[in-house]
Amino acid sequence: MMSLSIRPFTASKFAAEVSGIDLTKPLCREQIQAIDEGMDQYGVLVFHEQRFSDETQLAFSRQFGELEFSNGAELYKERRLQQMELADISNLDPAGRLRPATDHMRLTALGNRLWHSDASFRAIPAKYSLLSARTIPGTGGNTEFADMRAAYDTLDDDLKAGVADSITEHSNAYSREQIGIPKAEYGEENQIKLKPVRQRLVRYDSRTGRKSLYLSAHIGAIVGWPIPEGRMLIRELIEHATQRKFVYAHAWRQWDLVVWDNRTTMHRARRYNDLHDVRDMRRTTIRGEGITAEQTQEAA
Ligand code: OGA
Ligand code: MN
């Protein structure tokens, strides 16, 4: 068996590079456990040269839990990728052509450039996301990650106390609204999927004993607060959490697999020339383990 080694990037302590493992082959229990422990310790793990097919990516991902269906699959009929558990993070249409400037899927996908946590708009939000780079653009198109445990730890004490029990409302509609896409565009039949869900603003992780700020562009309100006041606090917290000292910027190589924990990190896509260069990434997403709003907070 190859020996897996995990080495943090010197500049960002919550992201690490893993070597000595081929994820496209079946793994043993110890290897899965080592990856889970690495995810608990860090929050972002980078693996190079993982030449996944859709099938091997799905098989690898299933070893970490139940997979989510991709949101695009639910909101739109047209699909390029066959499996519902694969989110198509690309600028291609079902025929494999670049999407034109006014394409509605292209425009909604721009929402990925807002800082977010995947599927925070679902009652049971995502645990890990696994993003495989199949084709990368010539320049641009980095993905940035922010360390939400460090963000929590460095809050002022009065702010920590002020948000300790806060509950937020998340909906895809709120993030889309920020880039000017109205709710109505999703049609009558999808309105139910835009209904806000409640999440804790501060999450506690019993495995590591650490707390994290659970922020996302999908947040539109803090329960019990006037809307503008809630939104301004969320904006302030996102600014705090995404200071450069808490951010790891991933510059992709083809066949990278990056795994992140949506409970302890946020992320965003960066701009690239998407009308000209192909960027084909495929994401599998592991379902979380429970409803965060019902989670109890251990004493700090
Ligand atoms: C995602 C995502 C960012 C990117 O796959 O969930 O937000 O850089 N991707 O494509
Ligand atoms: Mn995302």
Coordinates of C-alpha atoms and ligand atoms in Angstrom, one line a residue:
M1 CA 0.0 0.0 0.0
M2 CA 1.2 3.5 -0.9
S3 CA 1.7 5.7 2.1
L4 CA -0.4 8.8 2.1
S5 CA 1.2 12.0 3.3
I6 CA -0.5 15.3 4.1
R7 CA 1.5 18.5 4.0
P8 CA -0.1 21.9 4.8
F9 CA 0.6 24.8 2.4
T10 CA 2.9 27.1 4.4
A11 CA 0.9 30.3 3.8
S12 CA -2.6 28.9 4.7
K13 CA -2.7 26.5 7.6
F14 CA -6.2 25.1 6.8
A15 CA -5.3 23.8 3.3
A16 CA -3.0 20.9 2.6
E17 CA -1.6 18.8 -0.2
V18 CA -2.0 15.1 -0.1
S19 CA 0.4 12.7 -1.9
G20 CA 1.0 9.0 -2.2
I21 CA -2.5 7.9 -3.0
D22 CA -4.4 7.0 -6.2
L23 CA -8.1 7.9 -5.5
T24 CA -9.3 6.3 -8.8
K25 CA -8.6 2.8 -7.3
P26 CA -10.6 1.2 -4.5
L27 CA -9.3 2.4 -1.1
C28 CA -9.0 0.5 2.2
R29 CA -10.7 1.7 5.4
E30 CA -7.5 3.1 6.8
Q31 CA -7.0 5.4 3.8
I32 CA -10.6 6.6 4.0
Q33 CA -10.1 7.3 7.6
A34 CA -6.9 9.2 7.0
I35 CA -8.6 11.4 4.5
D36 CA -11.5 12.1 7.0
E37 CA -9.0 12.9 9.7
G38 CA -7.2 15.2 7.3
M39 CA -10.5 16.9 6.5
D40 CA -11.1 17.5 10.2
Q41 CA -7.7 18.8 10.8
Y42 CA -7.6 21.0 7.7
G43 CA -10.7 21.8 5.8
V44 CA -9.3 21.8 2.2
L45 CA -7.3 18.9 0.8
V46 CA -5.7 19.0 -2.6
F47 CA -4.8 15.9 -4.6
H48 CA -2.9 16.1 -7.9
E49 CA -3.0 13.7 -10.9
Q50 CA -6.3 12.0 -10.1
R51 CA -7.5 10.9 -13.5
F52 CA -11.1 10.3 -12.7
S53 CA -13.8 9.2 -15.0
D54 CA -17.4 10.1 -13.9
E55 CA -17.8 6.6 -12.7
T56 CA -14.6 6.5 -10.6
Q57 CA -15.3 9.9 -9.2
L58 CA -18.8 8.7 -8.1
A59 CA -17.3 5.5 -6.6
F60 CA -14.6 7.3 -4.7
S61 CA -17.1 9.9 -3.4
R62 CA -19.6 7.3 -2.2
Q63 CA -17.1 6.0 0.3
F64 CA -17.6 9.2 2.4
G65 CA -21.4 9.1 2.6
E66 CA -24.6 9.7 0.7
L67 CA -24.3 11.9 -2.4
E68 CA -26.5 14.8 -3.1
F69 CA -28.3 15.4 -6.4
S70 CA -27.0 18.5 -8.1
N71 CA -29.1 21.6 -7.8
G72 CA -28.9 22.4 -11.5
A73 CA -30.4 19.0 -12.1
E74 CA -33.4 20.0 -10.1
L75 CA -33.9 23.5 -11.3
Y76 CA -33.3 22.9 -15.0
K77 CA -34.2 20.1 -17.4
E78 CA -31.2 20.3 -19.7
R79 CA -28.2 18.3 -18.6
R80 CA -24.7 17.6 -20.1
L81 CA -23.7 15.0 -17.6
Q82 CA -25.7 11.8 -17.3
Q83 CA -25.5 11.1 -13.5
M84 CA -27.7 13.3 -11.3
E85 CA -25.1 13.1 -8.5
L86 CA -22.6 15.0 -10.7
A87 CA -22.8 18.8 -10.6
D88 CA -21.7 20.3 -13.9
I89 CA -19.4 23.1 -13.0
S90 CA -18.5 24.0 -16.5
N91 CA -19.3 26.6 -19.2
L92 CA -20.5 24.0 -21.7
D93 CA -24.0 23.3 -22.9
P94 CA -25.4 19.7 -23.3
A95 CA -23.9 19.5 -26.7
G96 CA -20.4 20.4 -25.3
R97 CA -20.4 23.9 -26.8
L98 CA -19.4 27.1 -25.0
R99 CA -22.4 28.8 -23.5
P100 CA -23.0 32.2 -25.1
A101 CA -23.1 35.5 -23.1
T102 CA -26.8 35.5 -22.4
D103 CA -27.3 31.8 -21.6
H104 CA -29.3 31.5 -18.4
M105 CA -27.2 28.6 -17.0
R106 CA -24.1 30.7 -17.6
L107 CA -25.6 33.6 -15.8
T108 CA -26.8 31.7 -12.8
A109 CA -23.4 29.9 -12.5
L110 CA -21.9 33.4 -12.0
G111 CA -23.4 33.1 -8.5
N112 CA -20.5 30.7 -7.7
R113 CA -18.3 33.8 -7.6
L114 CA -20.0 35.0 -4.4
W115 CA -18.5 33.5 -1.2
H116 CA -20.7 30.6 -0.3
S117 CA -21.0 27.2 1.3
D118 CA -22.5 24.5 -0.9
A119 CA -26.1 23.6 -0.5
S120 CA -26.5 25.7 2.7
F121 CA -30.0 26.4 1.3
R122 CA -31.0 22.8 2.0
A123 CA -32.4 21.7 5.3
I124 CA -29.6 19.2 5.6
P125 CA -26.7 21.0 4.0
A126 CA -23.5 19.6 2.4
K127 CA -20.6 18.0 4.2
Y128 CA -17.8 17.6 1.7
S129 CA -17.6 18.8 -1.9
L130 CA -15.2 17.1 -4.3
L131 CA -14.3 19.0 -7.4
S132 CA -12.4 17.3 -10.2
A133 CA -10.6 19.4 -12.8
R134 CA -11.1 17.8 -16.3
T135 CA -10.2 20.8 -18.4
I136 CA -8.8 24.1 -17.2
P137 CA -8.7 27.5 -18.8
G138 CA -5.5 29.2 -20.0
T139 CA -5.6 31.8 -17.2
G140 CA -7.9 32.7 -14.3
G141 CA -10.5 30.4 -12.8
N142 CA -8.9 29.9 -9.5
T143 CA -11.0 28.7 -6.6
E144 CA -10.6 30.5 -3.3
F145 CA -11.3 29.1 0.2
A146 CA -11.8 30.8 3.5
D147 CA -11.2 29.3 6.9
M148 CA -14.4 29.7 8.9
R149 CA -12.9 28.2 12.1
A150 CA -10.2 30.9 12.1
A151 CA -12.8 33.4 11.3
Y152 CA -14.8 32.4 14.3
D153 CA -11.8 32.2 16.6
T154 CA -10.8 35.8 15.8
L155 CA -14.2 37.4 16.4
D156 CA -14.4 40.0 19.2
D157 CA -15.8 38.5 22.4
D158 CA -18.9 40.6 22.3
L159 CA -19.6 39.6 18.7
K160 CA -19.1 36.0 19.6
A161 CA -21.6 36.3 22.4
G162 CA -24.0 38.3 20.2
V163 CA -24.2 35.6 17.5
A164 CA -23.8 32.5 19.7
D165 CA -27.4 31.4 19.2
S166 CA -28.3 33.2 16.0
I167 CA -30.3 31.4 13.4
T168 CA -30.0 32.4 9.7
E169 CA -32.3 31.9 6.7
H170 CA -30.7 30.5 3.5
S171 CA -32.2 30.3 0.0
N172 CA -30.8 30.1 -3.4
A173 CA -33.1 33.0 -4.2
Y174 CA -31.1 35.3 -1.9
S175 CA -27.7 34.6 -3.6
R176 CA -29.3 34.9 -7.1
E177 CA -30.9 38.2 -6.1
Q178 CA -27.4 39.6 -5.4
I179 CA -26.5 39.2 -9.0
G180 CA -29.9 40.4 -10.3
I181 CA -31.7 37.2 -11.0
P182 CA -35.3 37.4 -9.9
K183 CA -37.1 34.5 -8.2
A184 CA -39.7 34.4 -10.9
E185 CA -37.1 33.1 -13.4
Y186 CA -37.3 29.7 -11.7
G187 CA -41.0 29.2 -12.6
E188 CA -44.0 28.3 -10.4
E189 CA -43.0 24.7 -10.1
N190 CA -39.6 25.5 -8.5
Q191 CA -40.7 28.2 -6.0
I192 CA -41.0 25.6 -3.2
K193 CA -37.3 24.8 -3.6
L194 CA -36.5 28.5 -2.9
K195 CA -38.2 28.5 0.4
P196 CA -35.7 29.6 3.0
V197 CA -34.2 27.0 5.4
R198 CA -32.8 27.8 8.8
Q199 CA -29.2 27.2 9.9
R200 CA -27.1 28.1 12.9
L201 CA -24.7 31.0 12.4
V202 CA -22.2 29.3 14.7
R203 CA -21.6 25.6 14.3
Y204 CA -20.0 23.4 16.8
D205 CA -18.1 20.3 15.7
S206 CA -18.0 17.6 18.3
R207 CA -15.2 15.7 16.5
T208 CA -12.7 18.5 16.7
G209 CA -14.2 20.6 19.6
R210 CA -14.0 23.6 17.3
K211 CA -16.6 26.2 16.3
S212 CA -17.0 27.8 12.9
L213 CA -18.9 30.7 11.4
Y214 CA -21.5 29.2 9.0
L215 CA -21.8 31.9 6.4
S216 CA -22.9 31.8 2.8
A217 CA -24.2 34.1 0.0
H218 CA -27.4 32.2 0.4
I219 CA -28.2 33.9 3.7
G220 CA -31.0 36.5 3.4
A221 CA -32.0 37.1 7.1
I222 CA -31.2 36.5 10.7
V223 CA -34.3 35.2 12.4
G224 CA -35.8 37.9 14.7
W225 CA -33.8 40.7 13.2
P226 CA -34.9 43.4 10.9
I227 CA -33.8 42.4 7.4
P228 CA -31.4 45.3 6.7
E229 CA -29.7 44.8 10.1
G230 CA -29.3 41.1 9.6
R231 CA -27.9 41.5 6.1
M232 CA -25.4 44.1 7.2
L233 CA -24.1 41.9 10.0
I234 CA -23.8 39.0 7.6
R235 CA -21.9 41.2 5.2
E236 CA -19.6 42.4 7.9
L237 CA -18.9 38.8 9.0
I238 CA -18.2 37.7 5.5
E239 CA -15.7 40.6 5.1
H240 CA -14.1 39.5 8.3
A241 CA -13.9 35.9 7.3
T242 CA -12.5 36.5 3.9
Q243 CA -9.5 38.6 4.8
R244 CA -6.5 37.4 2.8
K245 CA -4.9 35.9 5.9
F246 CA -7.8 33.4 6.1
V247 CA -7.9 32.6 2.4
Y248 CA -6.2 29.9 0.3
A249 CA -6.3 30.5 -3.5
H250 CA -6.2 27.3 -5.5
A251 CA -4.6 27.6 -8.9
W252 CA -5.9 24.5 -10.8
R253 CA -3.9 21.9 -12.7
Q254 CA -5.7 19.4 -14.9
W255 CA -6.6 16.3 -12.9
D256 CA -6.5 18.0 -9.5
L257 CA -9.2 16.9 -7.1
V258 CA -9.9 19.4 -4.3
V259 CA -12.0 18.3 -1.4
W260 CA -13.4 20.9 1.0
D261 CA -15.6 20.7 4.1
N262 CA -18.6 23.0 3.7
R263 CA -19.0 23.1 7.5
T264 CA -15.7 24.7 8.2
T265 CA -14.9 26.6 4.9
M266 CA -16.5 29.0 2.4
H267 CA -15.4 29.2 -1.2
R268 CA -15.8 31.2 -4.4
A269 CA -14.9 30.8 -8.1
R270 CA -12.7 33.5 -9.7
R271 CA -13.2 35.1 -13.1
Y272 CA -11.8 33.6 -16.3
N273 CA -12.5 34.1 -20.0
D274 CA -15.5 31.8 -20.1
L275 CA -16.7 32.9 -23.5
H276 CA -13.4 31.7 -25.0
D277 CA -11.8 29.0 -22.8
V278 CA -13.3 25.7 -21.7
R279 CA -13.4 25.1 -18.0
D280 CA -14.8 21.7 -17.2
M281 CA -15.0 20.8 -13.5
R282 CA -17.3 18.1 -12.0
R283 CA -18.5 18.1 -8.5
T284 CA -19.7 15.4 -6.2
T285 CA -21.2 16.4 -2.9
I286 CA -21.6 14.5 0.3
R287 CA -24.7 15.1 2.3
G288 CA -24.3 16.4 5.8
E289 CA -25.5 14.6 8.9
G290 CA -28.3 16.7 10.4
I291 CA -30.2 19.9 10.7
T292 CA -27.8 22.6 12.0
A293 CA -30.6 24.7 13.6
E294 CA -31.4 21.8 16.0
Q295 CA -27.7 21.2 16.9
T296 CA -26.8 21.9 20.5
Q297 CA -23.8 24.0 21.2
E298 CA -21.3 22.6 23.7
A299 CA -19.9 25.1 26.2
A300 CA -16.8 26.6 24.8
Ligands
OGA1 C1 -18.6 24.5 -6.6 C2 -18.0 25.9 -6.8 C3 -16.1 27.1 -7.7 C4 -15.3 27.0 -8.9 O1 -18.2 23.6 -7.4 O2 -19.4 24.3 -5.7 O3 -18.5 26.8 -6.2 O4 -14.2 27.6 -8.9 N1 -17.0 26.0 -7.6 O5 -15.7 26.4 -9.9
MN2 MN -19.8 26.0 -4.6

